[in-house]
Protein backbone atom coordinates (compact mmCIF):
# COMPACT_ATOMS: atom_id res chain seq x y z
CA UNK A 1 0.00 0.00 0.00
CA UNK A 2 1.28 3.54 -0.72
CA UNK A 3 2.32 5.66 2.27
CA UNK A 4 -0.31 8.04 3.62
CA UNK A 5 0.12 11.81 3.21
CA UNK A 6 -2.37 14.67 3.66
CA UNK A 7 -1.83 15.84 0.08
CA UNK A 8 -2.79 12.43 -1.29
CA UNK A 9 -6.18 12.51 0.43
CA UNK A 10 -6.93 16.16 -0.31
CA UNK A 11 -9.45 17.34 -2.89
CA UNK A 12 -8.39 20.53 -4.61
CA UNK A 13 -10.68 23.22 -6.01
CA UNK A 14 -9.24 25.36 -8.78
CA UNK A 15 -10.25 29.02 -9.00
CA UNK A 16 -9.87 31.18 -12.10
CA UNK A 17 -9.96 34.59 -10.42
CA UNK A 18 -11.30 36.73 -13.29
CA UNK A 19 -14.41 34.56 -13.58
CA UNK A 20 -15.17 33.42 -10.05
CA UNK A 21 -16.90 36.25 -8.20
CA UNK A 22 -16.83 40.04 -8.66
CA UNK A 23 -17.17 41.94 -5.37
CA UNK A 24 -17.09 45.54 -6.65
CA UNK A 25 -19.03 45.59 -9.92
CA UNK A 26 -16.14 46.28 -12.29
CA UNK A 27 -16.94 43.08 -14.18
CA UNK A 28 -13.75 41.28 -13.13
CA UNK A 29 -13.71 38.60 -10.46
CA UNK A 30 -11.45 39.44 -7.52
CA UNK A 31 -9.93 38.20 -4.26
CA UNK A 32 -12.56 39.75 -1.94
CA UNK A 33 -15.10 37.92 -4.15
CA UNK A 34 -13.34 34.64 -3.31
CA UNK A 35 -13.28 35.49 0.40
CA UNK A 36 -17.08 35.95 0.21
CA UNK A 37 -17.44 32.40 -1.08
CA UNK A 38 -15.24 30.51 1.39
CA UNK A 39 -18.21 28.93 3.15
CA UNK A 40 -19.49 27.69 -0.23
CA UNK A 41 -16.12 26.00 -0.83
CA UNK A 42 -15.99 24.51 2.66
CA UNK A 43 -19.51 23.16 2.18
CA UNK A 44 -18.54 21.36 -1.06
CA UNK A 45 -15.97 19.46 0.96
CA UNK A 46 -12.75 20.49 -0.75
CA UNK A 47 -9.56 20.76 1.29
CA UNK A 48 -7.32 22.96 -0.82
CA UNK A 49 -7.82 25.96 -3.08
CA UNK A 50 -5.50 26.44 -6.05
CA UNK A 51 -5.73 29.97 -7.35
CA UNK A 52 -4.61 30.77 -10.91
CA UNK A 53 -2.12 33.67 -11.21
CA UNK A 54 -3.05 36.89 -9.38
CA UNK A 55 0.30 38.64 -9.79
CA UNK A 56 0.94 42.01 -11.42
CA UNK A 57 0.55 41.37 -15.13
CA UNK A 58 -0.41 43.05 -18.41
CA UNK A 59 -2.81 40.07 -18.85
CA UNK A 60 -1.80 39.14 -22.38
CA UNK A 61 -2.34 35.51 -21.29
CA UNK A 62 -4.69 36.02 -18.34
CA UNK A 63 -1.91 36.43 -15.79
CA UNK A 64 0.37 33.64 -17.06
CA UNK A 65 2.57 36.57 -18.03
CA UNK A 66 3.91 37.85 -14.71
CA UNK A 67 5.43 41.33 -14.47
CA UNK A 68 6.17 41.23 -10.73
CA UNK A 69 6.18 38.09 -8.59
CA UNK A 70 5.78 40.09 -5.38
CA UNK A 71 2.83 42.29 -6.32
CA UNK A 72 -0.88 41.70 -6.98
CA UNK A 73 -2.74 42.70 -10.15
CA UNK A 74 -4.78 45.68 -8.80
CA UNK A 75 -8.18 44.67 -10.26
CA UNK A 76 -7.84 41.40 -8.30
CA UNK A 77 -7.11 43.20 -5.02
CA UNK A 78 -4.25 43.96 -2.66
CA UNK A 79 -1.63 42.00 -0.75
CA UNK A 80 -3.87 42.55 2.29
CA UNK A 81 -6.71 40.78 0.47
CA UNK A 82 -4.44 37.80 -0.24
CA UNK A 83 -3.44 37.61 3.42
CA UNK A 84 -7.13 37.68 4.37
CA UNK A 85 -7.84 34.89 1.88
CA UNK A 86 -5.05 32.71 3.29
CA UNK A 87 -6.28 33.36 6.83
CA UNK A 88 -9.89 32.64 5.86
CA UNK A 89 -8.89 29.31 4.33
CA UNK A 90 -6.69 28.32 7.27
CA UNK A 91 -9.43 29.27 9.74
CA UNK A 92 -11.68 26.77 7.98
CA UNK A 93 -9.04 24.05 7.94
CA UNK A 94 -8.32 24.47 4.22
CA UNK A 95 -5.02 25.05 2.47
CA UNK A 96 -3.89 27.47 -0.22
CA UNK A 97 -1.90 26.75 -3.37
CA UNK A 98 -0.51 29.51 -5.60
CA UNK A 99 0.09 29.18 -9.32
CA UNK A 100 3.74 29.86 -10.07
CA UNK A 101 4.84 30.62 -13.63
CA UNK A 102 8.62 30.47 -13.89
CA UNK A 103 9.30 29.08 -17.35
CA UNK A 104 8.73 32.60 -18.62
CA UNK A 105 7.83 36.08 -17.41
CA UNK A 106 5.97 38.95 -18.99
CA UNK A 107 7.99 41.13 -21.36
CA UNK A 108 7.02 43.90 -18.92
CA UNK A 109 8.96 42.30 -16.07
CA UNK A 110 11.89 44.48 -14.90
CA UNK A 111 14.26 41.56 -15.59
CA UNK A 112 13.30 41.46 -19.26
CA UNK A 113 13.31 45.24 -19.55
CA UNK A 114 16.91 45.15 -18.41
CA UNK A 115 17.76 42.08 -20.46
CA UNK A 116 16.62 43.49 -23.78
CA UNK A 117 18.50 46.81 -23.56
CA UNK A 118 21.83 45.68 -25.02
CA UNK A 119 23.75 42.40 -25.43
CA UNK A 120 25.88 43.57 -22.49
CA UNK A 121 23.00 44.20 -20.05
CA UNK A 122 23.59 42.65 -16.62
CA UNK A 123 20.47 40.50 -17.03
CA UNK A 124 21.00 39.72 -20.74
CA UNK A 125 21.66 36.07 -19.97
CA UNK A 126 18.48 35.73 -17.85
CA UNK A 127 16.56 35.15 -21.08
CA UNK A 128 17.39 33.23 -24.26
CA UNK A 129 18.84 35.51 -26.94
CA UNK A 130 20.31 34.48 -30.29
CA UNK A 131 21.61 36.25 -33.37
CA UNK A 132 19.48 36.17 -36.54
CA UNK A 133 20.30 33.77 -39.36
CA UNK A 134 21.01 35.70 -42.54
CA UNK A 135 20.47 33.80 -45.79
CA UNK A 136 22.30 34.28 -49.15
CA UNK A 137 19.81 36.95 -50.22
CA UNK A 138 20.49 38.81 -47.02
CA UNK A 139 17.10 38.02 -45.48
CA UNK A 140 16.86 37.56 -41.75
CA UNK A 141 15.44 34.39 -40.13
CA UNK A 142 14.82 33.21 -36.58
CA UNK A 143 17.64 31.14 -35.03
CA UNK A 144 15.70 27.88 -35.51
CA UNK A 145 12.39 26.55 -36.86
CA UNK A 146 10.56 26.11 -33.54
CA UNK A 147 6.86 26.94 -33.51
CA UNK A 148 5.32 28.77 -30.60
CA UNK A 149 2.63 26.77 -28.79
CA UNK A 150 0.24 29.63 -29.56
CA UNK A 151 1.13 29.73 -33.28
CA UNK A 152 3.86 31.36 -35.41
CA UNK A 153 7.58 31.36 -34.65
CA UNK A 154 8.82 30.81 -31.09
CA UNK A 155 11.28 33.68 -31.66
CA UNK A 156 10.72 37.42 -31.87
CA UNK A 157 13.23 39.92 -33.18
CA UNK A 158 13.94 42.80 -30.83
CA UNK A 159 15.03 46.00 -32.60
CA UNK A 160 16.65 47.40 -29.48
CA UNK A 161 19.58 44.97 -29.55
CA UNK A 162 19.20 43.41 -32.99
CA UNK A 163 18.71 39.84 -31.71
CA UNK A 164 15.91 37.32 -31.34
CA UNK A 165 14.56 36.05 -27.99
CA UNK A 166 12.78 32.75 -27.37
CA UNK A 167 9.14 32.55 -26.28
CA UNK A 168 7.42 29.17 -26.30
CA UNK A 169 4.10 30.98 -25.82
CA UNK A 170 3.22 34.60 -26.79
CA UNK A 171 5.92 37.12 -27.82
CA UNK A 172 4.97 38.92 -24.57
CA UNK A 173 6.06 35.80 -22.60
CA UNK A 174 9.85 35.52 -23.00
CA UNK A 175 11.36 32.27 -21.65
CA UNK A 176 13.70 32.53 -18.68
CA UNK A 177 17.15 30.99 -19.06
CA UNK A 178 17.46 28.31 -16.37
CA UNK A 179 21.06 27.70 -17.42
CA UNK A 180 21.81 30.89 -15.48
CA UNK A 181 22.34 30.21 -11.77
CA UNK A 182 20.97 33.64 -10.77
CA UNK A 183 17.63 32.84 -12.40
CA UNK A 184 17.38 29.63 -10.37
CA UNK A 185 18.30 31.48 -7.15
CA UNK A 186 15.74 34.17 -7.82
CA UNK A 187 12.96 31.61 -8.39
CA UNK A 188 13.85 30.04 -5.03
CA UNK A 189 13.61 33.46 -3.39
CA UNK A 190 10.16 34.03 -4.90
CA UNK A 191 9.00 30.66 -3.57
CA UNK A 192 10.25 31.52 -0.08
CA UNK A 193 8.54 34.90 -0.21
CA UNK A 194 5.14 33.22 -0.67
CA UNK A 195 5.81 30.29 1.65
CA UNK A 196 6.67 32.81 4.37
CA UNK A 197 3.23 34.33 3.81
CA UNK A 198 1.63 30.99 4.64
CA UNK A 199 1.09 29.52 1.19
CA UNK A 200 0.89 25.71 1.43
CA UNK A 201 2.18 24.79 -2.00
CA UNK A 202 2.46 25.60 -5.67
CA UNK A 203 1.01 24.54 -8.98
CA UNK A 204 4.03 24.99 -11.20
CA UNK A 205 3.16 26.09 -14.72
CA UNK A 206 4.77 24.15 -17.62
CA UNK A 207 7.55 23.15 -15.23
CA UNK A 208 8.95 20.51 -17.60
CA UNK A 209 9.78 23.16 -20.19
CA UNK A 210 12.42 24.95 -18.09
CA UNK A 211 15.38 22.93 -19.40
CA UNK A 212 15.97 23.09 -23.14
CA UNK A 213 18.22 20.93 -25.31
CA UNK A 214 21.60 22.73 -25.53
CA UNK A 215 22.23 24.12 -28.98
CA UNK A 216 18.48 24.52 -29.60
CA UNK A 217 18.52 22.32 -32.73
CA UNK A 218 15.96 22.56 -35.54
CA UNK A 219 12.90 20.35 -35.10
CA UNK A 220 12.02 17.74 -37.74
CA UNK A 221 9.36 18.87 -40.21
CA UNK A 222 6.18 17.14 -39.03
CA UNK A 223 3.54 19.66 -40.16
CA UNK A 224 4.70 20.65 -43.68
CA UNK A 225 1.91 23.20 -44.21
CA UNK A 226 3.38 25.26 -41.36
CA UNK A 227 6.43 27.54 -41.55
CA UNK A 228 7.41 26.56 -38.04
CA UNK A 229 7.46 23.13 -36.44
CA UNK A 230 6.42 21.60 -33.10
CA UNK A 231 9.68 21.28 -31.15
CA UNK A 232 8.66 19.76 -27.84
CA UNK A 233 11.29 17.00 -28.30
CA UNK A 234 13.85 19.77 -27.73
CA UNK A 235 12.15 22.04 -25.23
CA UNK A 236 10.25 19.61 -22.97
CA UNK A 237 11.80 17.28 -20.36
CA UNK A 238 15.29 18.59 -21.05
CA UNK A 239 18.58 17.32 -19.62
CA UNK A 240 18.66 19.48 -16.46
CA UNK A 241 14.98 19.21 -15.53
CA UNK A 242 15.44 16.83 -12.61
CA UNK A 243 18.31 18.75 -11.08
CA UNK A 244 16.06 21.84 -11.06
CA UNK A 245 13.10 19.90 -9.62
CA UNK A 246 15.24 18.65 -6.74
CA UNK A 247 16.24 22.24 -6.01
CA UNK A 248 12.56 23.19 -5.86
CA UNK A 249 11.73 20.26 -3.58
CA UNK A 250 14.40 21.28 -1.07
CA UNK A 251 12.66 24.60 -0.54
CA UNK A 252 9.24 22.97 -0.28
CA UNK A 253 10.48 20.54 2.37
CA UNK A 254 11.66 23.39 4.58
CA UNK A 255 8.00 24.44 4.81
CA UNK A 256 6.17 21.09 4.59
CA UNK A 257 4.59 22.41 1.39
CA UNK A 258 3.77 20.47 -1.77
CA UNK A 259 3.92 21.00 -5.50
CA UNK A 260 1.94 19.78 -8.46
CA UNK A 261 3.80 20.32 -11.71
CA UNK A 262 2.07 20.98 -14.97
CA UNK A 263 3.75 18.83 -17.62
CA UNK A 264 2.51 18.96 -21.17
CA UNK A 265 4.31 16.85 -23.80
CA UNK A 266 5.05 13.85 -21.65
CA UNK A 267 3.45 10.49 -22.29
CA UNK A 268 6.30 8.25 -21.12
CA UNK A 269 5.71 6.64 -17.73
CA UNK A 270 9.40 6.42 -16.90
CA UNK A 271 9.89 10.13 -17.52
CA UNK A 272 6.91 11.01 -15.31
CA UNK A 273 8.08 8.63 -12.58
CA UNK A 274 11.45 10.37 -12.53
CA UNK A 275 9.55 13.51 -11.44
CA UNK A 276 7.07 12.02 -8.96
CA UNK A 277 8.23 8.65 -7.62
CA UNK A 278 8.58 9.01 -3.86
CA UNK A 279 12.28 8.17 -3.70
CA UNK A 280 13.16 10.87 -6.26
CA UNK A 281 12.55 13.88 -3.99
CA UNK A 282 11.24 16.00 -6.84
CA UNK A 283 7.54 16.90 -7.22
CA UNK A 284 4.62 15.40 -5.30
CA UNK A 285 2.55 14.89 -8.45
CA UNK A 286 2.15 16.22 -11.95
CA UNK A 287 -0.61 16.94 -14.43
CA UNK A 288 -0.11 14.89 -17.57
CA UNK A 289 -2.39 15.42 -20.55
CA UNK A 290 -3.07 11.98 -22.00
CA UNK A 291 -6.77 12.09 -21.27
CA UNK A 292 -7.48 15.70 -22.18
CA UNK A 293 -5.55 15.46 -25.43
CA UNK A 294 -6.91 12.13 -26.68
CA UNK A 295 -9.27 14.07 -28.96
CA UNK A 296 -6.63 16.47 -30.35
CA UNK A 297 -5.74 15.74 -33.97
CA UNK A 298 -2.27 15.61 -35.51
CA UNK A 299 -2.42 19.17 -36.84
CA UNK A 300 -2.94 20.68 -33.38
CA UNK A 301 -5.71 20.97 -30.84
CA UNK A 302 -8.25 22.39 -33.30
CA UNK A 303 -7.98 19.41 -35.61
CA UNK A 304 -10.36 16.53 -34.98
CA UNK A 305 -9.52 13.16 -33.48
CA UNK A 306 -12.01 10.47 -32.61
CA UNK A 307 -11.70 8.45 -29.41
CA UNK A 308 -13.39 5.37 -28.04
CA UNK A 309 -13.87 3.87 -24.63
CA UNK A 310 -10.85 1.70 -25.42
CA UNK A 311 -8.68 4.79 -25.81
CA UNK A 312 -9.87 6.03 -22.45
CA UNK A 313 -9.45 2.61 -20.83
CA UNK A 314 -5.86 2.28 -21.86
CA UNK A 315 -5.01 5.78 -20.58
CA UNK A 316 -6.66 5.25 -17.20
CA UNK A 317 -5.15 1.79 -16.82
CA UNK A 318 -1.69 3.02 -17.78
CA UNK A 319 -1.48 5.75 -15.12
CA UNK A 320 -3.42 4.05 -12.34
CA UNK A 321 -1.29 0.94 -12.59
CA UNK A 322 2.00 2.72 -13.12
CA UNK A 323 1.73 4.94 -10.03
CA UNK A 324 0.55 2.12 -7.77
CA UNK A 325 3.39 -0.19 -8.82
CA UNK A 326 6.18 2.36 -8.64
CA UNK A 327 5.16 4.47 -5.65
CA UNK A 328 4.41 7.57 -7.68
CA UNK A 329 1.27 9.68 -7.42
CA UNK A 330 -1.45 10.81 -9.85
CA UNK A 331 -3.18 14.17 -10.13
CA UNK A 332 -6.73 13.48 -11.36
CA UNK A 333 -8.59 16.03 -13.48
CA UNK A 334 -11.05 16.30 -16.35
CA UNK A 335 -11.17 20.08 -16.55
CA UNK A 336 -9.08 23.15 -15.92
CA UNK A 337 -8.81 26.69 -17.29
CA UNK A 338 -7.11 25.32 -20.45
CA UNK A 339 -9.68 22.64 -21.22
CA UNK A 340 -13.28 22.86 -22.28
CA UNK A 341 -16.17 21.63 -20.14
CA UNK A 342 -15.98 17.87 -19.70
CA UNK A 343 -19.74 17.31 -19.86
CA UNK A 344 -19.82 18.84 -23.35
CA UNK A 345 -16.54 17.39 -24.51
CA UNK A 346 -16.63 13.77 -23.35
CA UNK A 347 -20.35 13.07 -23.01
CA UNK A 348 -22.36 14.52 -25.92
CA UNK A 349 -25.87 14.49 -24.48
CA UNK A 350 -29.46 15.70 -24.79
CA UNK A 351 -30.37 18.52 -22.41
CA UNK A 352 -32.49 16.13 -20.34
CA UNK A 353 -29.44 13.98 -19.59
CA UNK A 354 -27.04 16.67 -18.54
CA UNK A 355 -27.20 16.01 -14.81
CA UNK A 356 -26.71 12.30 -15.38
CA UNK A 357 -23.77 12.91 -17.71
CA UNK A 358 -22.04 15.33 -15.34
CA UNK A 359 -22.51 13.09 -12.30
CA UNK A 360 -21.39 10.01 -14.24
CA UNK A 361 -18.14 11.82 -15.06
CA UNK A 362 -17.77 12.82 -11.40
CA UNK A 363 -18.05 9.13 -10.50
CA UNK A 364 -15.66 8.02 -13.23
CA UNK A 365 -12.86 10.37 -12.14
CA UNK A 366 -13.76 10.54 -8.45
CA UNK A 367 -13.27 6.85 -7.64
CA UNK A 368 -9.74 6.70 -9.08
CA UNK A 369 -6.53 6.84 -7.09
CA UNK A 370 -4.73 10.18 -6.93
CA UNK A 371 -5.24 13.71 -5.71
CA UNK A 372 -8.52 14.94 -7.16
CA UNK A 373 -8.79 18.38 -8.78
CA UNK A 374 -12.19 20.00 -9.38
CA UNK A 375 -12.31 23.08 -11.59
CA UNK A 376 -14.71 25.91 -10.73
CA UNK A 377 -18.12 25.27 -12.28
CA UNK A 378 -17.41 21.57 -12.82
CA UNK A 379 -19.21 20.94 -9.53
CA UNK A 380 -22.30 22.49 -11.18
CA UNK A 381 -21.96 20.63 -14.48
CA UNK A 382 -21.34 23.87 -16.39
CA UNK A 383 -21.26 23.41 -20.17
CA UNK A 384 -19.41 24.75 -23.18
CA UNK A 385 -20.42 28.10 -24.66
CA UNK A 386 -23.45 27.98 -26.98
CA UNK A 387 -22.64 27.11 -30.61
CA UNK A 388 -24.51 30.23 -31.73
CA UNK A 389 -21.96 32.59 -30.15
CA UNK A 390 -19.72 34.47 -32.59
CA UNK A 391 -15.92 34.38 -32.47
CA UNK A 392 -15.92 37.85 -30.84
CA UNK A 393 -17.11 36.24 -27.62
CA UNK A 394 -13.94 34.13 -27.50
CA UNK A 395 -11.37 36.12 -25.52
CA UNK A 396 -8.47 33.70 -25.29
CA UNK A 397 -5.23 34.67 -27.01
CA UNK A 398 -4.64 31.06 -28.09
CA UNK A 399 -8.07 30.72 -29.72
CA UNK A 400 -7.79 34.09 -31.45
CA UNK A 401 -4.20 33.46 -32.65
CA UNK A 402 -4.92 30.04 -34.07
CA UNK A 403 -8.15 31.29 -35.67
CA UNK A 404 -6.40 34.25 -37.33
CA UNK A 405 -3.56 32.01 -38.44
CA UNK A 406 -6.04 29.64 -40.10
CA UNK A 407 -7.70 32.55 -41.91
CA UNK A 408 -4.32 33.94 -42.96
CA UNK A 409 -3.35 30.56 -44.40
CA UNK A 410 -6.42 30.86 -46.65
CA UNK A 411 -8.34 27.98 -45.09
CA UNK A 412 -11.24 26.88 -47.32
CA UNK A 413 -14.81 27.25 -46.15
CA UNK A 414 -15.40 23.55 -45.63
CA UNK A 415 -12.22 23.22 -43.57
CA UNK A 416 -13.07 26.41 -41.72
CA UNK A 417 -16.37 24.91 -40.64
CA UNK A 418 -14.52 21.86 -39.33
CA UNK A 419 -12.05 24.13 -37.54
CA UNK A 420 -14.85 26.13 -35.90
CA UNK A 421 -16.46 22.90 -34.81
CA UNK A 422 -13.26 22.01 -32.93
CA UNK A 423 -13.18 25.48 -31.36
CA UNK A 424 -16.74 24.92 -30.14
CA UNK A 425 -15.63 21.62 -28.68
CA UNK A 426 -12.19 22.40 -27.20
CA UNK A 427 -11.35 26.12 -26.94
CA UNK A 428 -10.02 27.24 -23.56
CA UNK A 429 -12.74 29.91 -23.47
CA UNK A 430 -15.42 27.37 -22.56
CA UNK A 431 -14.14 27.00 -19.03
CA UNK A 432 -13.43 30.70 -18.58
CA UNK A 433 -16.97 32.09 -18.66
CA UNK A 434 -18.12 33.52 -15.31
CA UNK A 435 -19.49 31.25 -12.59
CA UNK A 436 -23.26 31.11 -12.50
CA UNK A 437 -24.24 31.86 -8.91
CA UNK A 438 -27.96 32.51 -9.33
CA UNK A 439 -30.62 33.46 -11.90
CA UNK A 440 -30.13 37.24 -11.57
CA UNK A 441 -28.58 39.16 -14.48
CA UNK A 442 -25.14 37.88 -15.49
CA UNK A 443 -25.77 34.88 -13.27
CA UNK A 444 -25.10 36.96 -10.15
CA UNK A 445 -21.39 37.02 -11.03
CA UNK A 446 -21.26 40.82 -11.19
CA UNK A 447 -23.53 43.83 -10.79
CA UNK A 448 -21.64 45.45 -13.69
CA UNK A 449 -20.72 44.32 -17.18
CA UNK A 450 -18.75 41.04 -17.07
CA UNK A 451 -15.36 40.95 -18.83
CA UNK A 452 -16.60 37.83 -20.61
CA UNK A 453 -20.19 36.96 -21.45
CA UNK A 454 -21.98 34.60 -19.06
CA UNK A 455 -23.25 31.33 -20.57
CA UNK A 456 -26.91 31.76 -21.57
CA UNK A 457 -28.02 28.76 -19.52
CA UNK A 458 -27.45 30.50 -16.13
CA UNK A 459 -31.18 31.02 -15.53
CA UNK A 460 -31.71 27.33 -14.82
CA UNK A 461 -28.12 26.23 -14.24
CA UNK A 462 -26.70 28.02 -11.19
CA UNK A 463 -25.30 27.37 -7.73
CA UNK A 464 -28.32 28.75 -5.86
CA UNK A 465 -30.70 26.35 -7.57
CA UNK A 466 -28.38 23.39 -7.05
CA UNK A 467 -27.75 24.13 -3.37
CA UNK A 468 -31.44 23.50 -2.68
CA UNK A 469 -31.80 20.47 -4.97
CA UNK A 470 -30.75 17.09 -3.50
CA UNK A 471 -30.54 15.62 -7.02
CA UNK A 472 -28.29 18.34 -8.42
CA UNK A 473 -24.80 17.91 -9.83
CA UNK A 474 -23.51 19.90 -6.88
CA UNK A 475 -25.21 17.65 -4.33
CA UNK A 476 -23.69 14.63 -6.07
CA UNK A 477 -20.17 16.07 -6.11
CA UNK A 478 -20.43 16.60 -2.34
CA UNK A 479 -21.28 12.92 -1.97
CA UNK A 480 -18.36 11.91 -4.17
CA UNK A 481 -15.94 13.95 -2.06
CA UNK A 482 -17.37 12.53 1.16
CA UNK A 483 -17.16 8.95 -0.10
CA UNK A 484 -13.50 9.54 -1.08
CA UNK A 485 -12.79 10.58 2.51
CA UNK A 486 -14.79 7.80 4.18
CA UNK A 487 -13.34 5.07 1.98
CA UNK A 488 -9.85 6.46 1.54
CA UNK A 489 -8.29 3.07 2.28
CA UNK A 490 -9.75 1.76 -0.95
CA UNK A 491 -10.28 4.83 -3.15
CA UNK A 492 -7.10 6.78 -2.39
CA UNK A 493 -4.71 3.95 -1.54
CA UNK A 494 -6.19 0.78 -3.02
CA UNK A 495 -5.05 -0.93 -6.19
CA UNK A 496 -6.79 -0.69 -9.55
CA UNK A 497 -7.99 -3.04 -12.22
CA UNK A 498 -10.23 -2.71 -15.23
CA UNK A 499 -13.29 -4.94 -15.50
CA UNK A 500 -14.80 -5.96 -18.81
CA UNK A 501 -12.21 -4.48 -21.17
CA UNK A 502 -14.40 -5.16 -24.19
CA UNK A 503 -17.56 -3.14 -23.57
CA UNK A 504 -17.92 -0.24 -26.00
CA UNK A 505 -20.31 1.81 -23.85
CA UNK A 506 -19.73 0.93 -20.20
CA UNK A 507 -16.50 1.76 -18.35
CA UNK A 508 -15.97 -0.44 -15.28
CA UNK A 509 -13.21 -0.76 -12.78
CA UNK A 510 -12.54 -2.19 -9.39
CA UNK A 511 -10.54 -0.85 -6.47
CA UNK A 512 -9.22 -3.10 -3.73
CA UNK A 513 -8.05 -1.89 -0.32
CA UNK A 514 -7.47 -3.51 3.07
CA UNK A 515 -11.05 -2.84 4.12
CA UNK A 516 -13.00 -3.77 1.04
CA UNK A 517 -13.56 -3.80 -2.70
CA UNK A 518 -15.22 -1.02 -4.65
CA UNK A 519 -16.72 -1.62 -8.09
CA UNK A 520 -17.44 1.34 -10.37
CA UNK A 521 -19.85 0.96 -13.30
CA UNK A 522 -20.37 3.95 -15.61
CA UNK A 523 -22.46 4.20 -18.77
CA UNK A 524 -20.74 6.66 -21.13
CA UNK A 525 -23.69 6.86 -23.54
CA UNK A 526 -27.10 8.48 -23.67
CA UNK A 527 -28.67 5.08 -24.37
CA UNK A 528 -29.76 2.20 -22.20
CA UNK A 529 -27.03 -0.37 -21.79
CA UNK A 530 -27.00 -3.85 -20.41
CA UNK A 531 -23.98 -4.71 -18.36
CA UNK A 532 -23.61 -8.40 -17.68
CA UNK A 533 -21.94 -9.37 -14.49
CA UNK A 534 -18.63 -11.17 -14.64
CA UNK A 535 -16.91 -13.45 -12.15
CA UNK A 536 -15.36 -10.48 -10.40
CA UNK A 537 -18.62 -8.66 -9.94
CA UNK A 538 -20.50 -9.13 -6.64
CA UNK A 539 -23.58 -11.12 -7.50
CA UNK A 540 -25.12 -11.10 -4.07
CA UNK A 541 -25.42 -7.33 -4.00
CA UNK A 542 -28.15 -5.47 -2.17
CA UNK A 543 -29.20 -1.82 -2.06
CA UNK A 544 -27.09 -1.29 1.06
CA UNK A 545 -23.98 -2.09 -0.95
CA UNK A 546 -24.55 0.87 -3.27
CA UNK A 547 -22.20 3.67 -2.17
CA UNK A 548 -23.14 6.05 -4.94
CA UNK A 549 -25.84 6.10 -7.59
CA UNK A 550 -26.57 9.07 -9.84
CA UNK A 551 -30.29 8.36 -10.39
CA UNK A 552 -32.77 8.96 -7.55
CA UNK A 553 -34.42 5.55 -8.07
CA UNK A 554 -32.30 2.38 -7.77
CA UNK A 555 -31.04 0.69 -10.92
CA UNK A 556 -32.67 -2.46 -12.27
CA UNK A 557 -30.43 -5.28 -11.10
CA UNK A 558 -31.10 -8.81 -12.30
CA UNK A 559 -29.10 -11.83 -11.16
CA UNK A 560 -26.67 -11.77 -14.05
CA UNK A 561 -26.98 -8.24 -15.37
CA UNK A 562 -27.68 -4.57 -14.66
CA UNK A 563 -29.87 -2.43 -16.86
CA UNK A 564 -28.18 0.96 -17.03
CA UNK A 565 -30.09 4.11 -17.93
CA UNK A 566 -28.46 6.94 -19.96
CA UNK A 567 -25.17 7.95 -18.29
CA UNK A 568 -26.02 5.93 -15.22
CA UNK A 569 -23.25 5.44 -12.66
CA UNK A 570 -23.09 2.98 -9.77
CA UNK A 571 -20.49 2.43 -7.07
CA UNK A 572 -20.77 -0.78 -5.10
CA UNK A 573 -18.89 -1.68 -1.94
CA UNK A 574 -18.13 -5.14 -0.62
CA UNK A 575 -16.42 -5.74 2.67
O1 LIG B 1 -3.82 25.01 -23.30
C1 LIG B 1 -3.05 24.39 -23.98
C2 LIG B 1 -3.30 24.20 -25.37
O2 LIG B 1 -4.59 24.55 -25.60
C3 LIG B 1 -1.86 23.82 -23.43
O3 LIG B 1 -0.93 23.46 -24.38
C4 LIG B 1 -1.25 24.84 -22.50
O4 LIG B 1 -0.78 25.91 -23.22
C5 LIG B 1 -0.14 24.21 -21.74
O5 LIG B 1 -0.71 23.20 -20.98
C6 LIG B 1 0.50 25.22 -20.83
O6 LIG B 1 -0.45 25.84 -20.02
C7 LIG B 1 -0.02 26.74 -19.05
O7 LIG B 1 0.92 27.68 -19.52
C8 LIG B 1 0.45 28.59 -20.50
C9 LIG B 1 -0.88 29.25 -20.13
O8 LIG B 1 -1.42 29.92 -21.23
C10 LIG B 1 -1.87 28.25 -19.61
O9 LIG B 1 -3.06 28.88 -19.20
C11 LIG B 1 -1.20 27.50 -18.50
O10 LIG B 1 -2.06 26.62 -17.84
C12 LIG B 1 1.52 29.64 -20.63
O11 LIG B 1 1.87 30.11 -19.37
CA1 LIG C 1 -13.94 43.15 -9.37
PDB file of C-alpha atoms in Angstrom, residues 119 124-125 127-133 140-144 146 155-158 161-166 177 179 212-217:
ATOM      1  CA  UNK A 119      23.747  42.400 -25.426  1.00  0.00           C
ATOM      2  CA  UNK A 124      20.999  39.716 -20.740  1.00  0.00           C
ATOM      3  CA  UNK A 125      21.657  36.071 -19.969  1.00  0.00           C
ATOM      4  CA  UNK A 127      16.560  35.145 -21.084  1.00  0.00           C
ATOM      5  CA  UNK A 128      17.388  33.231 -24.257  1.00  0.00           C
ATOM      6  CA  UNK A 129      18.842  35.508 -26.936  1.00  0.00           C
ATOM      7  CA  UNK A 130      20.307  34.480 -30.290  1.00  0.00           C
ATOM      8  CA  UNK A 131      21.609  36.250 -33.371  1.00  0.00           C
ATOM      9  CA  UNK A 132      19.484  36.174 -36.540  1.00  0.00           C
ATOM     10  CA  UNK A 133      20.296  33.771 -39.360  1.00  0.00           C
ATOM     11  CA  UNK A 140      16.856  37.564 -41.749  1.00  0.00           C
ATOM     12  CA  UNK A 141      15.442  34.393 -40.134  1.00  0.00           C
ATOM     13  CA  UNK A 142      14.823  33.210 -36.576  1.00  0.00           C
ATOM     14  CA  UNK A 143      17.639  31.136 -35.025  1.00  0.00           C
ATOM     15  CA  UNK A 144      15.699  27.883 -35.509  1.00  0.00           C
ATOM     16  CA  UNK A 146      10.561  26.110 -33.542  1.00  0.00           C
ATOM     17  CA  UNK A 155      11.278  33.684 -31.663  1.00  0.00           C
ATOM     18  CA  UNK A 156      10.723  37.416 -31.867  1.00  0.00           C
ATOM     19  CA  UNK A 157      13.233  39.921 -33.178  1.00  0.00           C
ATOM     20  CA  UNK A 158      13.944  42.795 -30.831  1.00  0.00           C
ATOM     21  CA  UNK A 161      19.576  44.971 -29.549  1.00  0.00           C
ATOM     22  CA  UNK A 162      19.196  43.407 -32.992  1.00  0.00           C
ATOM     23  CA  UNK A 163      18.707  39.843 -31.714  1.00  0.00           C
ATOM     24  CA  UNK A 164      15.912  37.316 -31.336  1.00  0.00           C
ATOM     25  CA  UNK A 165      14.560  36.049 -27.989  1.00  0.00           C
ATOM     26  CA  UNK A 166      12.783  32.755 -27.368  1.00  0.00           C
ATOM     27  CA  UNK A 177      17.149  30.993 -19.056  1.00  0.00           C
ATOM     28  CA  UNK A 179      21.062  27.702 -17.416  1.00  0.00           C
ATOM     29  CA  UNK A 212      15.965  23.091 -23.142  1.00  0.00           C
ATOM     30  CA  UNK A 213      18.215  20.933 -25.306  1.00  0.00           C
ATOM     31  CA  UNK A 214      21.598  22.732 -25.526  1.00  0.00           C
ATOM     32  CA  UNK A 215      22.232  24.124 -28.984  1.00  0.00           C
ATOM     33  CA  UNK A 216      18.477  24.519 -29.598  1.00  0.00           C
ATOM     34  CA  UNK A 217      18.522  22.318 -32.729  1.00  0.00           C
TER      35      UNK A 217
END
